[in-house]
Short mmCIF file of C-alpha atoms in Angstrom, two decimals:
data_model
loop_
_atom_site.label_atom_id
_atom_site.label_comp_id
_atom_site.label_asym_id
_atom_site.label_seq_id
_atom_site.Cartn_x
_atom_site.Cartn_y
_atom_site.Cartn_z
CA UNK F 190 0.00 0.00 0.00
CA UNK F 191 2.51 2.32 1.01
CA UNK F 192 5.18 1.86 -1.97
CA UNK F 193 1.89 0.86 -4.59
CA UNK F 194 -1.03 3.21 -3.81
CA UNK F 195 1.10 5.75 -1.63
CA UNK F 196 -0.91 5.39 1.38
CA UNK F 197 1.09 7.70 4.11
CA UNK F 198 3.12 4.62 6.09
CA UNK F 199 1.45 6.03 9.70
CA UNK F 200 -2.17 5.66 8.74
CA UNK F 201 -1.48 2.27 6.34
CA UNK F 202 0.10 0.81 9.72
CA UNK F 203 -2.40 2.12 11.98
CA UNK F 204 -5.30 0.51 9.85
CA UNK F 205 -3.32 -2.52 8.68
CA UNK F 206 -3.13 -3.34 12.63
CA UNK F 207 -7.07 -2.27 13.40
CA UNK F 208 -7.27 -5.08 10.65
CA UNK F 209 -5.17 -8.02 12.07
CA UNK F 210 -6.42 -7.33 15.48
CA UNK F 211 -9.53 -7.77 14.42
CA UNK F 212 -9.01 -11.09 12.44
CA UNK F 213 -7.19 -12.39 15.89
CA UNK F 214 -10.31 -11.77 17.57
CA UNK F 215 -12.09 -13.50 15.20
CA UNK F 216 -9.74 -16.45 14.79
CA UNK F 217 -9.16 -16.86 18.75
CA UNK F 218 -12.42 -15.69 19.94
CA UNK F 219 -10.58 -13.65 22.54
CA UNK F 220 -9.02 -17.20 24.12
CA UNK F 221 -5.81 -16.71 26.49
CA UNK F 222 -3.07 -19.49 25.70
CA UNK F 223 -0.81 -20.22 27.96
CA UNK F 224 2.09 -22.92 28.83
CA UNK F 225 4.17 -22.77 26.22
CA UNK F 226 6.53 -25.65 25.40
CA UNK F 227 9.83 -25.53 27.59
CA UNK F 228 11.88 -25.36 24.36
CA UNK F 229 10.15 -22.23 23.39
CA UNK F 230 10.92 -20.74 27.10
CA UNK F 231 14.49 -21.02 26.57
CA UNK F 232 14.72 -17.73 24.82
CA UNK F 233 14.03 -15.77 28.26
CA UNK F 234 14.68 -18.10 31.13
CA UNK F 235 18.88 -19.37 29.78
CA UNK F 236 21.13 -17.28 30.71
CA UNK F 237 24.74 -17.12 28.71
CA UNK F 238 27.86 -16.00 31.03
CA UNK F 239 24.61 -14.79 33.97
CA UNK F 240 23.16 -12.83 31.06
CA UNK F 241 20.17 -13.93 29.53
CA UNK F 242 19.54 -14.71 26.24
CA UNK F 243 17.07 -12.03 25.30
CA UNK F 244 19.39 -9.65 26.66
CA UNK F 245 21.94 -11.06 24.39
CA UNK F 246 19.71 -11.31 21.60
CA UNK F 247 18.52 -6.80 21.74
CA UNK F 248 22.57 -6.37 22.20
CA UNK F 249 23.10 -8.05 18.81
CA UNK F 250 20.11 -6.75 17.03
CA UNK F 251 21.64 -2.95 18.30
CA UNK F 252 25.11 -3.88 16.91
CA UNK F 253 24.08 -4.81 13.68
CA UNK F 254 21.97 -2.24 13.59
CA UNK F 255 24.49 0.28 14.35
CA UNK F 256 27.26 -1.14 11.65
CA UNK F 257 24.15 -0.99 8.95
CA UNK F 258 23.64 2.54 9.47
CA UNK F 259 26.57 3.79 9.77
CA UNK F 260 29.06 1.05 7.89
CA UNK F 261 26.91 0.28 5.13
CA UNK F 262 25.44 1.72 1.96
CA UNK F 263 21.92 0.18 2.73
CA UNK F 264 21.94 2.28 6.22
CA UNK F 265 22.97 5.75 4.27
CA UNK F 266 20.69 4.91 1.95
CA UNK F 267 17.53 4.01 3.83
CA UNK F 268 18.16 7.16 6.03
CA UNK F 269 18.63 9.32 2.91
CA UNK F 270 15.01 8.38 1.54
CA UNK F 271 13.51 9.07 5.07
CA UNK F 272 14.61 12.61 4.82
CA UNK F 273 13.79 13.37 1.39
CA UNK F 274 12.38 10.63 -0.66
CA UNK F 275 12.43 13.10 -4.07
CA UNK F 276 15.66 13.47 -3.84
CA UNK F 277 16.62 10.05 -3.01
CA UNK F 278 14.84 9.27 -6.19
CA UNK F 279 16.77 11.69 -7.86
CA UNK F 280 20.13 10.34 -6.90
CA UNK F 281 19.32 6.36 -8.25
CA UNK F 282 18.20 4.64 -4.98
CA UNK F 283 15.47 2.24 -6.03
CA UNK F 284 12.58 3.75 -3.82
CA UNK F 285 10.53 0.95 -4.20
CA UNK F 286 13.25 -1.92 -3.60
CA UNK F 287 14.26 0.27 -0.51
CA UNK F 288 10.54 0.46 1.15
CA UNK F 289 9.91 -2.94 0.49
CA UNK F 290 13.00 -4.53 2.45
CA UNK F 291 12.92 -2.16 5.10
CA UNK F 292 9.55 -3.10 6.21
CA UNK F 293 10.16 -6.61 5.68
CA UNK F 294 12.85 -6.33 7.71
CA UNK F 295 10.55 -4.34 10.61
CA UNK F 296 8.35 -6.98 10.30
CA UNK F 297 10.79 -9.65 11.16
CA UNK F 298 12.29 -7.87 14.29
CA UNK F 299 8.70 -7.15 15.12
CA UNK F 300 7.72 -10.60 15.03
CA UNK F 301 10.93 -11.32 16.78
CA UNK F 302 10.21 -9.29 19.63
CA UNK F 303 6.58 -10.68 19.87
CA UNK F 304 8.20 -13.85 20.39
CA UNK F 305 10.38 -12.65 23.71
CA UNK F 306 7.62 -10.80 25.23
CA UNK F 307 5.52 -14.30 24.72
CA UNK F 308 7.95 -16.68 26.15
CA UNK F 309 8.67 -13.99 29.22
CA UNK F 310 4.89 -13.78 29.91
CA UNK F 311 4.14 -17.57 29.00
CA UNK F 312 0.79 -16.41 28.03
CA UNK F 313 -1.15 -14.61 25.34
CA UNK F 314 -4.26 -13.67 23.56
CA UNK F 315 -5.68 -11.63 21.15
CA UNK F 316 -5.17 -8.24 23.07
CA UNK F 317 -1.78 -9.05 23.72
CA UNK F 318 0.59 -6.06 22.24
CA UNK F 319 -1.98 -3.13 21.51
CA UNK F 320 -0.67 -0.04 22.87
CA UNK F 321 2.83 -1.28 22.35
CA UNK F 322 3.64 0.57 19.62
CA UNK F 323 2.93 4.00 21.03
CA UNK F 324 5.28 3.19 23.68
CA UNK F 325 7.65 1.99 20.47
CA UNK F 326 7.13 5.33 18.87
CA UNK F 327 7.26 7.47 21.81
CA UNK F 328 10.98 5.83 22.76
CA UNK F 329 12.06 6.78 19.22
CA UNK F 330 10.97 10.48 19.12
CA UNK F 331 12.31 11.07 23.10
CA UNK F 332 15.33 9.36 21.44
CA UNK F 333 15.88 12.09 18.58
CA UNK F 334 14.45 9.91 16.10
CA UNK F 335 13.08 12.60 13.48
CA UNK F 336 8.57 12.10 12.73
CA UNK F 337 9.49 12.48 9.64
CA UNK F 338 12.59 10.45 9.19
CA UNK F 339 15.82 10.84 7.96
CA UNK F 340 17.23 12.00 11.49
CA UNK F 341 18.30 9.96 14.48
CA UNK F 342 20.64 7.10 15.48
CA UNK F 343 20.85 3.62 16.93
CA UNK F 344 22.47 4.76 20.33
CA UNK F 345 20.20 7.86 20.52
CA UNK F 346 17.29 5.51 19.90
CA UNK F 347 18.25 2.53 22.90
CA UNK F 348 19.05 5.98 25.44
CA UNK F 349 15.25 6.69 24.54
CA UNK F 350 14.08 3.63 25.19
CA UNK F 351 15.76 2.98 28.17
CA UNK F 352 14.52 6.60 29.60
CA UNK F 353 10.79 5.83 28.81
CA UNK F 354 11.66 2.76 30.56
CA UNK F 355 12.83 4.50 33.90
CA UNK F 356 10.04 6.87 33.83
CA UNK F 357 7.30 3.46 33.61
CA UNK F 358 8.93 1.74 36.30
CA UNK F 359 9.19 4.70 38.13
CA UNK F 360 5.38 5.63 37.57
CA UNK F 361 4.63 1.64 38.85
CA UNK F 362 6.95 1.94 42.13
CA UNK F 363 5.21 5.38 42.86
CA UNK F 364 1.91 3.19 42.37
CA UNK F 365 0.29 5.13 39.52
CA UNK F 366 -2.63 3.52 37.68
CA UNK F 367 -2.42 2.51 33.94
CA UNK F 368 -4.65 5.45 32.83
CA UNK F 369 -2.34 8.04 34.66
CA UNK F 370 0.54 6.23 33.07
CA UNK F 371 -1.02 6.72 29.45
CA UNK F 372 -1.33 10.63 29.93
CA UNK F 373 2.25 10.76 31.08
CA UNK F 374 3.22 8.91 28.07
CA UNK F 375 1.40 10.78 25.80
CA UNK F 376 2.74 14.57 27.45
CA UNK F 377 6.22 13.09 26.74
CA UNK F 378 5.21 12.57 23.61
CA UNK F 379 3.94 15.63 22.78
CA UNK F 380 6.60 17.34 24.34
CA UNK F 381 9.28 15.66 22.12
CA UNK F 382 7.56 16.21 18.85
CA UNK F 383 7.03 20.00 19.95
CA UNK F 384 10.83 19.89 20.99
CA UNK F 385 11.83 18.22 18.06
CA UNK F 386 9.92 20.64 15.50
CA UNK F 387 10.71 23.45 17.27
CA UNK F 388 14.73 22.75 16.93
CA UNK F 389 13.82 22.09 13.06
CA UNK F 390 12.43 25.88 13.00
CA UNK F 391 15.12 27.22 14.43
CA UNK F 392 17.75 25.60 12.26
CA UNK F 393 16.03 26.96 9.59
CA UNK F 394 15.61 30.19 10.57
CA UNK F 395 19.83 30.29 10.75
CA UNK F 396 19.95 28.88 7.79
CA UNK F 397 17.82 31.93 5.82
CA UNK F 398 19.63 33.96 8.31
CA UNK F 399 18.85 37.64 9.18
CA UNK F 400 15.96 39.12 6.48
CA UNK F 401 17.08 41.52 4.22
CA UNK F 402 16.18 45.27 4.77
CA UNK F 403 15.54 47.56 2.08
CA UNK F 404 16.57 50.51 2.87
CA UNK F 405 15.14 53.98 0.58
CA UNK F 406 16.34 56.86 -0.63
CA UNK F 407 16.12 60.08 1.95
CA UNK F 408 12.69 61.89 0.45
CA UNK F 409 11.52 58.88 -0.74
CA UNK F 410 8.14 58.28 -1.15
#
């Protein structure tokens, strides 16, 4: 949809997950399953040198991620089209080639991810993971990931995360209810994408730098 009819890639996610949701209600009929198979387990409950293996497993996604971005041409590339798709186009990148693996590849960690949360929990059903990626989103923009792309970094993006983090498990020590936690989420929010367009202003405004005065003639009319 998004590469094909040009569907903005916000709203063709947010209805593309209204969608599945809704065929998981229908296919589970809002079931819980639980006790997964031991092997299945493993991925949250082994540990490798006292650290355990989903631990291992983010630390690994967040190097490779890091060399792709900054090593490789795919990284420069995919960055490049998030800040100005026009002009990526201009300069050869296959848009289409370049949309298509990047969210097959966000598909793959996503599903990857859905995986560790399962085996941590043991359990699941058809509600499981709505609302996770505003928390997701919010982590990127308080980690100086751009709205609009093109801007940001792997380190910035984990020193978001982890910050959102603090701030929930602070909220849950201090005993705050989950409805209270959602408006303090969603000020942060705001607050970044306000901070973040606001920074974007002014960097313009230096950029066109002081306005040019036209000054008359004495007697002038």
């Amino acid at each position: 949809m998004v590469t094909s009819i040009r569907i903005f890639p916000l709203i063709a996610t947010l209805a593309t997950a209204a969608v599945f949701q809704g065929i998981s209600y229908l296919a589970t009929q809002a079931q819980t399953y639980r006790d997964y198979p031991e092997d299945f387990l493993v991925l949250t409950r082994v540990k490798v040198l006292g650290v355990p293996v989903d631990v291992l497993l983010a630390l690994v996604v967040v190097v490779l991620a890091t060399i792709v971005f900054n090593e490789m041409v795919y990284g420069s590339q995919l960055k490049a089209l998030g800040g100005n798709e026009e002009g990526s186009r201009l300069a050869g990148i296959n848009i289409r080639r370049m949309k298509i693996s990047s969210y097959i590849l966000c598909g793959f960690l996503t599903a990857a991810g859905t995986m560790v949360m399962i085996s941590k929990s043991n359990t699941t059903n058809s509600s499981f993971g709505p609302g996770t990626e505003f928390i997701c989103l919010t982590a990127a923009i308080v980690g100086g990931v751009s709205f609009m792309g093109g801007e940001g970094s792997i380190p910035s993006l984990v020193a978001g995360v982890f910050a959102l983090a603090i701030v929930g498990n602070g909220m849950q020590l201090a005993g705050w209810g989950t409805y209270a936690q959602f408006i303090v989420r969603g000020l942060i929010l705001l607050g970044a994408v306000a901070f973040d367009e606001y920074q974007k202003s002014a960097s313009r405004s230096r950029l066109r730098g002081p306005k040019d005065v036209t000054t008359r003639p004495a007697g002038a009319a």
